[in-house]
Amino acid sequence: MVMLRAEEAAMSTFRQLPPDKQERVLDAALAEFADQGYHAASLNRLVAQAGIAKGSLYQYFPNKEGIFRHIFQFALSRVQRRLTTVKEGTLEEGFFVRLEKSLLAGVGFLREHPRIFSLYLKIQFDQNVPCREEFLAAVRRHAAEYFGSLVRRAKARGELRPGVPEAAVLFLLDALFDRFLQAVAVPSLDVTLGLYQAPEEVIRRRVRELLQLLKEGLAA
Amino acid sequence: MVMLRAEEAAMSTFRQLPPDKQERVLDAALAEFADQGYHAASLNRLVAQAGIAKGSLYQYFPNKEGIFRHIFQFALSRVQRRLTTVKEGTLEEGFFVRLEKSLLAGVGFLREHPRIFSLYLKIQFDQNVPCREEFLAAVRRHAAEYFGSLVRRAKARGELRPGVPEAAVLFLLDALFDRFLQAVAVPSLDVTLGLYQAPEEVIRRRVRELLQLLKEGLAA
DNA sequence: TCTCAACATGACCATCTGGTCATACCAAAA
DNA sequence: TTTTGGTATGACCAGATGGTCATGTTGAGA
């Protein structure tokens, strides 16, 4: 999507604002989009919450979609930073330990930034969000790169059963991790594990159980 | 939630309509809610699509939420019917075969009723849908009962590795199946498997690969 | 002190929403 | 023919929305 001159100017105005004001606007926008979803998000509420005038908003951003894009980019950069940290911090560990630490880091991130996760869910399942395809593709690419890197290293070190189809392993990991985080964040999405806002200790036990199942399989 | 007299009267008016008209309204409502989500759904579009007057809608249903409830119940009953059929039709098969047939039946249902699945996704991830908790709980209960029944039978027949935690198995199955169906239905939700609108034969191969992973595990 | 451009402001606009209601219609009964 | 009860209708309502714009305010350079 091409950005017009006027939009660039507006964005640069925003970036030159006093940091605390920028933060107020960012926080209010994230809260509004994460809680309400794109369409239900109200710019009137947003400006009220941020303590700025409505006109000002349109001096910072070209329109509603522009605000939304900015919030998404902001959120994605936070996730990316955290993932990189975990990956580099566990380079020498075994595959299943790395998976365990990754999932626990995910839970930690989700608890520190519940609204970022909520925003992600909204984008994933509201078909009428603008730029949905583009945003989802970005998230999936990051996830695939992350798991792919772990799996390749595990293969190189001989930790995986020979002949397992890599694509299927990536899919299984993505599915399980995503759903685990969802179950921690969303009540009544969890069948049986009692993860919603569960204490740290329960989370750790469940993570280990699940990874054990992945490792050893279900069959007798 | 209690239903008032007036609401009952309205509903019975709807049920006495000529079947083709009922169907037109139901189709239009399902399409509107599934495509737009609860809030973005427009009753003006709905009545235009169904070919009835706006006032008529309020002779059939008490309000927007009432229409939504009716659509949900309708959709759930369809799913339930299909699940029962599969369960009873595979009673004597092995655990992993039953899982395979269940997942393929899910894909079949999703392709026959894409809007029912879309409605389900909307309910799951839009926090501002009325009755969300109630509806999600109903869906989860059905899923848990279904998988639970399969797993208990598998245990009784000694098909599962002794000591596997049943709750974790249910969670893993629920996560994998749900995500698999989502990947078939939603583009750019699939990391690496190429499931979106894939031909029957690809689906079958992927299902077998994944169930094989579950069965035998990942570790060397 | 005056000027001027950047920014702040909130009343205002067209448009859409869910929901209402006076009116019209129509079959069956009287 | 008249009455009656259920149903169909769409103009209409208050309220909310995203977006605009004329008017203020401010602060640095002359």
Coordinates of C-alpha atoms (C1' of nucleotides) in Angstrom, one line a residue:
Chain A
M1 CA 0.0 0.0 0.0
V2 CA 1.4 3.3 -1.1
M3 CA 1.6 6.1 1.5
L4 CA 0.8 9.6 0.2
R5 CA 2.7 12.7 1.1
A6 CA 0.0 14.0 3.4
E7 CA 0.0 10.7 5.3
E8 CA 3.8 10.8 5.8
A9 CA 3.5 14.4 7.1
A10 CA 0.8 13.3 9.5
M11 CA 2.8 10.4 10.8
S12 CA 5.9 12.6 11.3
T13 CA 3.8 15.1 13.3
F14 CA 2.8 12.2 15.6
R15 CA 6.4 11.1 16.0
Q16 CA 7.4 14.6 17.1
L17 CA 4.9 14.7 19.9
P18 CA 6.0 14.7 23.5
P19 CA 6.7 11.0 24.4
D20 CA 4.1 10.9 27.2
K21 CA 1.4 12.1 24.8
Q22 CA 2.4 9.6 22.1
E23 CA 2.2 6.9 24.7
R24 CA -1.3 8.0 25.8
V25 CA -2.6 7.9 22.3
L26 CA -0.9 4.5 21.6
D27 CA -2.3 3.0 24.8
A28 CA -5.8 4.3 24.1
A29 CA -5.7 3.0 20.5
L30 CA -4.4 -0.4 21.4
A31 CA -7.1 -0.7 24.2
E32 CA -9.9 0.4 21.8
F33 CA -9.0 -1.9 18.9
A34 CA -8.1 -4.9 21.2
D35 CA -11.2 -4.6 23.2
Q36 CA -13.7 -3.8 20.5
G37 CA -12.3 -5.0 17.2
Y38 CA -11.7 -2.9 14.2
H39 CA -15.3 -1.9 13.3
A40 CA -16.7 -1.6 16.8
A41 CA -13.7 0.6 17.8
S42 CA -14.9 4.1 18.3
L43 CA -12.6 7.1 17.6
N44 CA -14.8 9.2 19.9
R45 CA -14.0 6.9 22.8
L46 CA -10.4 6.7 21.7
V47 CA -9.8 10.5 21.8
A48 CA -11.7 10.8 25.1
Q49 CA -9.5 8.1 26.6
A50 CA -6.3 9.6 25.3
G51 CA -7.4 13.1 26.4
I52 CA -6.9 14.7 23.0
A53 CA -9.3 16.4 20.5
K54 CA -10.7 14.5 17.6
G55 CA -9.2 16.9 15.1
S56 CA -5.8 16.2 16.5
L57 CA -6.1 12.5 15.8
Y58 CA -6.4 13.4 12.1
Q59 CA -3.3 15.4 12.3
Y60 CA -1.4 12.3 13.4
F61 CA -3.0 9.7 11.2
P62 CA -4.7 9.8 7.8
N63 CA -7.7 7.8 8.9
K64 CA -9.0 4.9 11.1
E65 CA -7.1 2.4 9.0
G66 CA -3.9 4.4 9.4
I67 CA -4.2 4.2 13.2
F68 CA -4.9 0.5 13.0
R69 CA -1.8 -0.2 10.9
H70 CA 0.4 1.8 13.2
I71 CA -0.9 -0.2 16.2
F72 CA -0.3 -3.5 14.5
Q73 CA 3.3 -2.6 13.5
F74 CA 3.9 -1.5 17.0
A75 CA 2.6 -4.7 18.5
L76 CA 4.4 -7.0 16.0
S77 CA 7.7 -5.4 16.8
R78 CA 7.2 -6.1 20.5
V79 CA 6.5 -9.8 19.8
Q80 CA 9.5 -10.1 17.4
R81 CA 11.9 -8.7 20.0
R82 CA 10.8 -11.2 22.6
L83 CA 11.0 -14.2 20.3
T84 CA 14.5 -13.3 19.3
T85 CA 15.6 -13.0 22.9
V86 CA 14.2 -16.5 23.7
K87 CA 15.7 -18.1 20.6
E88 CA 19.2 -16.7 21.2
G89 CA 19.0 -17.4 24.9
T90 CA 18.4 -21.2 24.4
L91 CA 20.7 -21.9 21.5
E92 CA 22.6 -24.7 23.2
E93 CA 19.6 -26.5 24.9
G94 CA 17.8 -29.6 23.7
F95 CA 14.8 -29.4 21.3
F96 CA 12.1 -30.1 23.9
V97 CA 13.6 -27.9 26.5
R98 CA 13.6 -25.0 23.9
L99 CA 10.0 -25.7 23.1
E100 CA 9.1 -25.6 26.8
K101 CA 10.9 -22.3 27.4
S102 CA 9.3 -20.9 24.3
L103 CA 5.8 -21.7 25.4
L104 CA 6.4 -20.4 28.9
A105 CA 7.8 -17.2 27.4
G106 CA 4.7 -16.9 25.3
V107 CA 2.5 -17.1 28.4
G108 CA 4.7 -14.5 30.1
F109 CA 4.4 -12.1 27.1
L110 CA 0.6 -12.7 27.0
R111 CA 0.3 -11.8 30.7
E112 CA 2.5 -8.6 30.3
H113 CA 0.6 -7.5 27.1
P114 CA -2.8 -9.0 27.2
R115 CA -4.1 -6.4 24.7
I116 CA -1.5 -7.3 22.1
F117 CA -2.7 -10.8 22.2
S118 CA -6.4 -9.8 22.1
L119 CA -5.6 -7.6 19.1
Y120 CA -4.1 -10.6 17.4
L121 CA -7.1 -12.7 18.0
K122 CA -9.4 -10.0 16.6
I123 CA -7.4 -9.8 13.4
Q124 CA -7.3 -13.5 13.0
F125 CA -11.0 -14.0 13.2
D126 CA -12.7 -10.9 12.0
Q127 CA -13.0 -11.2 8.2
N128 CA -13.8 -7.5 7.8
V129 CA -10.6 -6.1 9.2
P130 CA -8.7 -4.2 6.6
C131 CA -5.2 -5.5 5.7
R132 CA -6.1 -8.8 7.4
E133 CA -4.4 -11.0 4.9
E134 CA -1.3 -8.9 5.0
F135 CA -1.1 -8.9 8.8
L136 CA -1.8 -12.6 9.2
A137 CA 0.8 -13.5 6.7
A138 CA 3.3 -11.5 8.6
V139 CA 2.5 -13.2 11.9
R140 CA 2.6 -16.7 10.3
R141 CA 5.9 -16.0 8.6
H142 CA 7.5 -15.2 11.9
A143 CA 6.0 -18.3 13.6
A144 CA 7.2 -20.5 10.7
E145 CA 10.7 -19.1 10.8
Y146 CA 10.9 -19.5 14.5
F147 CA 9.7 -23.1 14.7
G148 CA 11.6 -24.0 11.5
S149 CA 14.8 -22.8 13.0
L150 CA 14.3 -24.9 16.1
V151 CA 13.3 -28.0 14.1
R152 CA 16.2 -27.8 11.7
R153 CA 18.6 -27.6 14.6
A154 CA 16.9 -30.5 16.3
K155 CA 17.2 -32.6 13.1
A156 CA 20.8 -31.8 12.8
R157 CA 21.4 -32.9 16.3
G158 CA 19.5 -36.1 15.7
E159 CA 16.8 -35.4 18.3
L160 CA 13.9 -36.1 15.9
R161 CA 12.7 -39.5 14.8
P162 CA 14.1 -39.9 11.2
G163 CA 11.6 -39.5 8.5
V164 CA 9.1 -37.2 10.3
P165 CA 7.6 -34.8 7.8
E166 CA 8.9 -31.3 8.8
A167 CA 5.8 -29.5 7.5
A168 CA 3.5 -31.5 9.6
V169 CA 5.7 -31.0 12.7
L170 CA 5.6 -27.2 12.2
F171 CA 1.8 -27.3 11.8
L172 CA 1.4 -29.4 14.9
L173 CA 3.6 -27.1 17.0
D174 CA 1.9 -24.0 15.7
A175 CA -1.5 -25.4 16.4
L176 CA -0.7 -26.5 19.9
F177 CA 1.2 -23.4 21.0
D178 CA -1.4 -21.0 19.6
R179 CA -4.3 -22.9 21.2
F180 CA -2.4 -23.1 24.5
L181 CA -2.0 -19.4 24.6
Q182 CA -5.6 -18.8 23.7
A183 CA -6.7 -21.1 26.5
V184 CA -4.7 -19.1 29.0
A185 CA -6.1 -15.9 27.7
V186 CA -9.7 -16.7 26.9
P187 CA -12.1 -18.3 29.4
S188 CA -14.3 -21.2 28.2
L189 CA -12.0 -22.0 25.4
D190 CA -10.3 -24.7 27.3
V191 CA -11.9 -28.1 27.4
T192 CA -10.3 -29.7 30.3
L193 CA -7.0 -28.3 31.4
G194 CA -8.1 -25.3 33.5
L195 CA -5.5 -22.9 32.1
Y196 CA -7.5 -19.7 32.1
Q197 CA -5.6 -17.4 34.4
A198 CA -4.1 -20.4 36.1
P199 CA -1.2 -20.0 38.6
E200 CA 2.4 -20.3 37.2
E201 CA 2.8 -23.7 38.7
V202 CA -0.2 -25.3 37.0
I203 CA 0.9 -23.8 33.7
R204 CA 4.4 -25.4 34.0
R205 CA 3.0 -28.8 34.8
R206 CA 0.6 -28.7 31.8
V207 CA 3.3 -27.6 29.5
R208 CA 5.5 -30.5 30.5
E209 CA 2.6 -33.0 30.1
L210 CA 1.8 -31.8 26.6
L211 CA 5.4 -31.7 25.4
Q212 CA 5.8 -35.2 26.9
L213 CA 2.8 -36.4 24.8
L214 CA 4.4 -34.8 21.7
K215 CA 7.7 -36.4 22.4
E216 CA 6.6 -40.0 23.1
G217 CA 3.3 -40.2 21.3
L218 CA -0.1 -41.6 22.4
A219 CA 0.0 -45.2 21.2
A220 CA 0.6 -48.1 23.4
Chain B
M1 CA -32.2 -16.1 30.1
V2 CA -36.0 -15.9 30.6
M3 CA -38.2 -15.5 27.5
L4 CA -41.1 -13.1 27.9
R5 CA -44.6 -13.8 26.5
A6 CA -44.2 -11.3 23.7
E7 CA -41.0 -13.0 22.6
E8 CA -42.6 -16.5 22.5
A9 CA -45.5 -15.1 20.5
A10 CA -43.0 -13.5 18.0
M11 CA -41.1 -16.8 17.6
S12 CA -44.3 -18.8 17.1
T13 CA -45.3 -16.4 14.4
F14 CA -42.0 -17.1 12.6
R15 CA -42.5 -20.9 12.9
Q16 CA -45.9 -20.6 11.3
L17 CA -44.5 -18.9 8.2
P18 CA -44.4 -20.7 4.8
P19 CA -41.3 -22.9 4.9
D20 CA -39.6 -21.2 1.9
K21 CA -40.0 -17.8 3.6
Q22 CA -38.6 -19.2 6.9
E23 CA -35.6 -20.5 4.9
R24 CA -35.0 -17.2 3.1
V25 CA -34.9 -15.4 6.4
L26 CA -32.7 -18.0 8.1
D27 CA -30.3 -18.0 5.1
A28 CA -30.0 -14.3 5.0
A29 CA -29.5 -14.1 8.8
L30 CA -26.8 -16.8 8.8
A31 CA -25.0 -15.1 5.9
E32 CA -25.1 -11.7 7.5
F33 CA -23.9 -12.8 11.0
A34 CA -21.3 -15.2 9.6
D35 CA -19.9 -12.7 7.1
Q36 CA -20.0 -9.6 9.3
G37 CA -19.9 -10.7 12.9
Y38 CA -22.6 -9.7 15.4
H39 CA -22.0 -5.9 15.6
A40 CA -21.2 -5.3 12.0
A41 CA -24.3 -7.3 10.9
S42 CA -26.9 -4.9 9.5
L43 CA -30.6 -5.7 9.8
N44 CA -31.2 -3.4 6.9
R45 CA -29.1 -5.6 4.7
L46 CA -30.6 -8.7 6.2
V47 CA -34.2 -7.7 5.4
A48 CA -33.1 -6.6 1.9
Q49 CA -31.5 -9.9 1.3
A50 CA -34.4 -11.9 2.7
G51 CA -36.9 -9.8 0.7
I52 CA -39.0 -8.9 3.7
A53 CA -39.9 -5.6 5.4
K54 CA -38.0 -4.5 8.4
G55 CA -41.1 -4.4 10.5
S56 CA -41.8 -8.0 9.7
L57 CA -38.4 -9.0 11.2
Y58 CA -39.6 -7.6 14.6
Q59 CA -42.8 -9.7 14.3
Y60 CA -40.7 -12.8 14.2
F61 CA -37.9 -12.0 16.7
P62 CA -37.8 -9.7 19.7
N63 CA -34.6 -8.0 18.7
K64 CA -31.2 -8.4 17.1
E65 CA -29.9 -10.7 19.9
G66 CA -33.0 -12.9 19.5
I67 CA -32.2 -13.4 15.8
F68 CA -28.7 -14.3 16.7
R69 CA -29.7 -16.8 19.3
H70 CA -32.0 -18.5 16.9
I71 CA -29.3 -18.8 14.3
F72 CA -26.8 -20.2 16.8
Q73 CA -29.2 -22.9 18.0
F74 CA -30.0 -23.8 14.4
A75 CA -26.3 -24.1 13.6
L76 CA -25.4 -26.1 16.7
S77 CA -28.2 -28.6 16.0
R78 CA -26.7 -29.3 12.6
V79 CA -23.2 -29.9 14.0
Q80 CA -24.5 -32.2 16.7
R81 CA -26.4 -34.3 14.2
R82 CA -23.3 -34.8 12.1
L83 CA -21.1 -35.7 15.1
T84 CA -23.5 -38.3 16.3
T85 CA -23.6 -39.9 12.9
V86 CA -19.8 -40.3 12.8
K87 CA -19.5 -41.5 16.3
E88 CA -22.1 -44.2 15.9
G89 CA -20.8 -45.2 12.5
T90 CA -17.3 -46.0 13.7
L91 CA -18.0 -47.7 17.0
E92 CA -16.0 -50.8 16.2
E93 CA -13.0 -49.2 14.6
G94 CA -9.6 -48.5 16.2
F95 CA -8.9 -45.2 18.0
F96 CA -6.7 -43.6 15.3
V97 CA -9.0 -44.6 12.5
R98 CA -11.9 -43.1 14.4
L99 CA -9.9 -39.9 14.7
E100 CA -9.1 -39.9 11.1
K101 CA -12.7 -40.3 10.0
S102 CA -13.8 -37.7 12.5
L103 CA -11.4 -35.1 11.1
L104 CA -12.4 -35.9 7.5
A105 CA -16.0 -35.6 8.5
G106 CA -15.3 -32.2 10.0
V107 CA -13.7 -31.1 6.7
G108 CA -16.7 -32.4 4.8
F109 CA -19.1 -30.5 7.1
L110 CA -17.1 -27.3 6.9
R111 CA -17.3 -27.5 3.1
E112 CA -21.0 -28.1 3.0
H113 CA -21.7 -25.4 5.6
P114 CA -18.9 -22.8 5.4
R115 CA -21.0 -20.1 7.0
I116 CA -21.8 -22.2 10.1
F117 CA -18.0 -22.5 10.6
S118 CA -17.5 -18.8 10.0
L119 CA -20.2 -18.0 12.6
Y120 CA -18.4 -20.2 15.1
L121 CA -15.1 -18.4 14.5
K122 CA -16.8 -15.0 14.9
I123 CA -18.4 -16.1 18.3
Q124 CA -15.1 -17.5 19.5
F125 CA -13.0 -14.4 19.0
D126 CA -15.3 -11.4 19.2
Q127 CA -15.5 -10.4 22.8
N128 CA -18.5 -8.2 22.4
V129 CA -20.9 -10.9 21.1
P130 CA -23.8 -11.3 23.5
C131 CA -24.2 -14.8 25.0
R132 CA -20.6 -15.5 24.0
E133 CA -19.7 -17.4 27.1
E134 CA -22.9 -19.4 27.0
F135 CA -22.5 -20.3 23.4
L136 CA -18.8 -21.2 23.7
A137 CA -19.4 -23.3 26.7
A138 CA -22.0 -25.3 24.7
V139 CA -19.6 -26.0 21.9
R140 CA -16.8 -27.0 24.2
R141 CA -19.0 -29.3 26.1
H142 CA -19.9 -31.1 22.9
A143 CA -16.3 -31.4 21.8
A144 CA -15.2 -32.7 25.2
E145 CA -17.9 -35.3 25.3
Y146 CA -17.1 -36.4 21.8
F147 CA -13.3 -36.8 22.3
G148 CA -13.8 -38.1 25.8
S149 CA -16.0 -40.9 24.6
L150 CA -13.4 -41.9 22.0
V151 CA -10.5 -41.7 24.4
R152 CA -12.2 -43.8 27.1
R153 CA -13.1 -46.5 24.7
A154 CA -9.4 -46.5 23.4
K155 CA -8.2 -46.8 26.9
A156 CA -10.5 -49.7 27.6
R157 CA -9.2 -51.4 24.5
G158 CA -5.6 -50.8 25.5
E159 CA -4.8 -48.6 22.5
L160 CA -3.2 -45.8 24.6
R161 CA 0.2 -45.8 26.3
P162 CA -0.5 -46.4 30.0
G163 CA -0.3 -43.4 32.2
V164 CA -1.0 -40.7 29.6
P165 CA -2.9 -37.9 31.2
E166 CA -6.4 -37.9 29.7
A167 CA -7.0 -34.2 30.1
A168 CA -3.9 -33.3 28.2
V169 CA -4.8 -35.8 25.4
L170 CA -8.2 -34.1 25.1
F171 CA -6.6 -30.7 24.9
L172 CA -4.1 -31.8 22.3
L173 CA -6.8 -33.3 20.1
D174 CA -9.1 -30.4 20.4
A175 CA -6.3 -28.0 19.5
L176 CA -5.1 -29.9 16.5
F177 CA -8.6 -30.6 15.1
D178 CA -9.8 -27.1 15.6
R179 CA -6.7 -25.6 14.0
F180 CA -6.8 -28.1 11.1
L181 CA -10.3 -27.1 10.2
Q182 CA -9.5 -23.4 10.6
A183 CA -6.5 -23.9 8.2
V184 CA -8.8 -25.5 5.6
A185 CA -11.3 -22.6 5.9
V186 CA -9.2 -19.6 6.4
P187 CA -6.4 -18.6 4.0
S188 CA -3.0 -17.5 5.4
L189 CA -3.7 -19.3 8.7
D190 CA -1.7 -22.3 7.6
V191 CA 2.0 -22.2 8.1
T192 CA 3.3 -24.9 5.8
L193 CA 0.7 -27.5 5.0
G194 CA -1.2 -25.8 2.1
L195 CA -4.6 -26.9 3.4
Y196 CA -6.7 -23.9 2.3
Q197 CA -9.2 -25.2 -0.2
A198 CA -6.9 -28.1 -0.9
P199 CA -8.1 -31.1 -3.0
E200 CA -9.5 -34.0 -1.1
E201 CA -6.4 -36.1 -1.7
V202 CA -4.0 -33.6 -0.1
I203 CA -6.3 -33.3 2.9
R204 CA -6.3 -37.1 3.4
R205 CA -2.5 -37.3 3.2
R206 CA -2.0 -34.5 5.7
V207 CA -4.5 -36.0 8.1
R208 CA -2.7 -39.3 8.1
E209 CA 0.7 -37.6 8.6
L210 CA -0.5 -35.6 11.6
L211 CA -2.2 -38.6 13.2
Q212 CA 0.9 -40.6 12.7
L213 CA 2.9 -37.9 14.5
L214 CA 0.4 -38.0 17.4
K215 CA 0.5 -41.8 17.5
E216 CA 4.3 -42.3 17.4
G217 CA 5.6 -39.0 18.8
L218 CA 8.4 -36.8 17.6
A219 CA 11.5 -38.0 19.5
A220 CA 14.2 -40.2 18.1
Chain C
dT1 C1' 6.0 43.8 19.0
dC2 C1' 4.4 41.8 14.9
dT3 C1' 4.1 37.7 11.7
dC4 C1' 3.3 33.3 10.3
dA5 C1' 3.2 28.5 10.1
dA6 C1' 2.3 24.5 12.8
dC7 C1' -0.8 22.5 15.7
dA8 C1' -5.2 22.1 18.9
dT9 C1' -9.9 22.2 19.1
dG10 C1' -14.9 20.7 19.2
dA11 C1' -19.1 22.0 16.7
dC12 C1' -20.7 20.1 12.7
dC13 C1' -21.9 16.9 8.6
dA14 C1' -23.6 13.1 6.0
dT15 C1' -24.5 8.5 6.8
dC16 C1' -25.7 4.5 9.0
dT17 C1' -27.6 1.9 13.0
dG18 C1' -31.3 -0.9 15.8
dG19 C1' -35.8 -0.3 16.8
dT20 C1' -40.9 1.8 16.5
dC21 C1' -45.5 2.5 14.9
dA22 C1' -49.4 4.3 12.3
dT23 C1' -51.3 2.4 8.5
dA24 C1' -52.6 -1.0 5.0
dC25 C1' -53.8 -5.5 3.7
dC26 C1' -56.3 -9.7 3.7
dA27 C1' -58.7 -14.0 4.9
dA28 C1' -62.3 -15.7 7.6
dA29 C1' -66.3 -15.0 10.4
dA30 C1' -70.8 -12.8 11.3
Chain D
dT1 C1' -71.2 -6.1 3.7
dT2 C1' -69.0 -5.3 7.9
dT3 C1' -66.0 -6.6 11.5
dT4 C1' -62.0 -8.5 13.3
dG5 C1' -57.4 -10.2 14.3
dG6 C1' -53.1 -11.4 12.6
dT7 C1' -49.6 -9.9 9.6
dA8 C1' -46.9 -6.8 6.2
dT9 C1' -45.0 -2.4 5.4
dG10 C1' -41.6 1.4 5.1
dA11 C1' -41.2 6.2 6.8
dC12 C1' -39.5 7.7 10.8
dC13 C1' -36.7 8.2 15.3
dA14 C1' -32.8 9.0 18.5
dG15 C1' -28.2 8.0 18.7
dA16 C1' -23.7 6.8 17.2
dT17 C1' -20.3 6.7 13.6
dG18 C1' -15.9 8.4 10.8
dG19 C1' -14.4 12.4 9.1
dT20 C1' -14.1 17.8 8.2
dC21 C1' -13.1 22.6 8.9
dA22 C1' -13.3 27.3 10.5
dT23 C1' -11.5 29.2 14.4
dG24 C1' -8.0 29.5 18.3
dT25 C1' -3.7 29.1 20.4
dT26 C1' 1.2 29.0 20.6
dG27 C1' 6.0 30.0 20.1
dA28 C1' 10.1 31.1 17.3
dG29 C1' 12.2 34.4 14.1
dA30 C1' 12.3 39.3 12.5

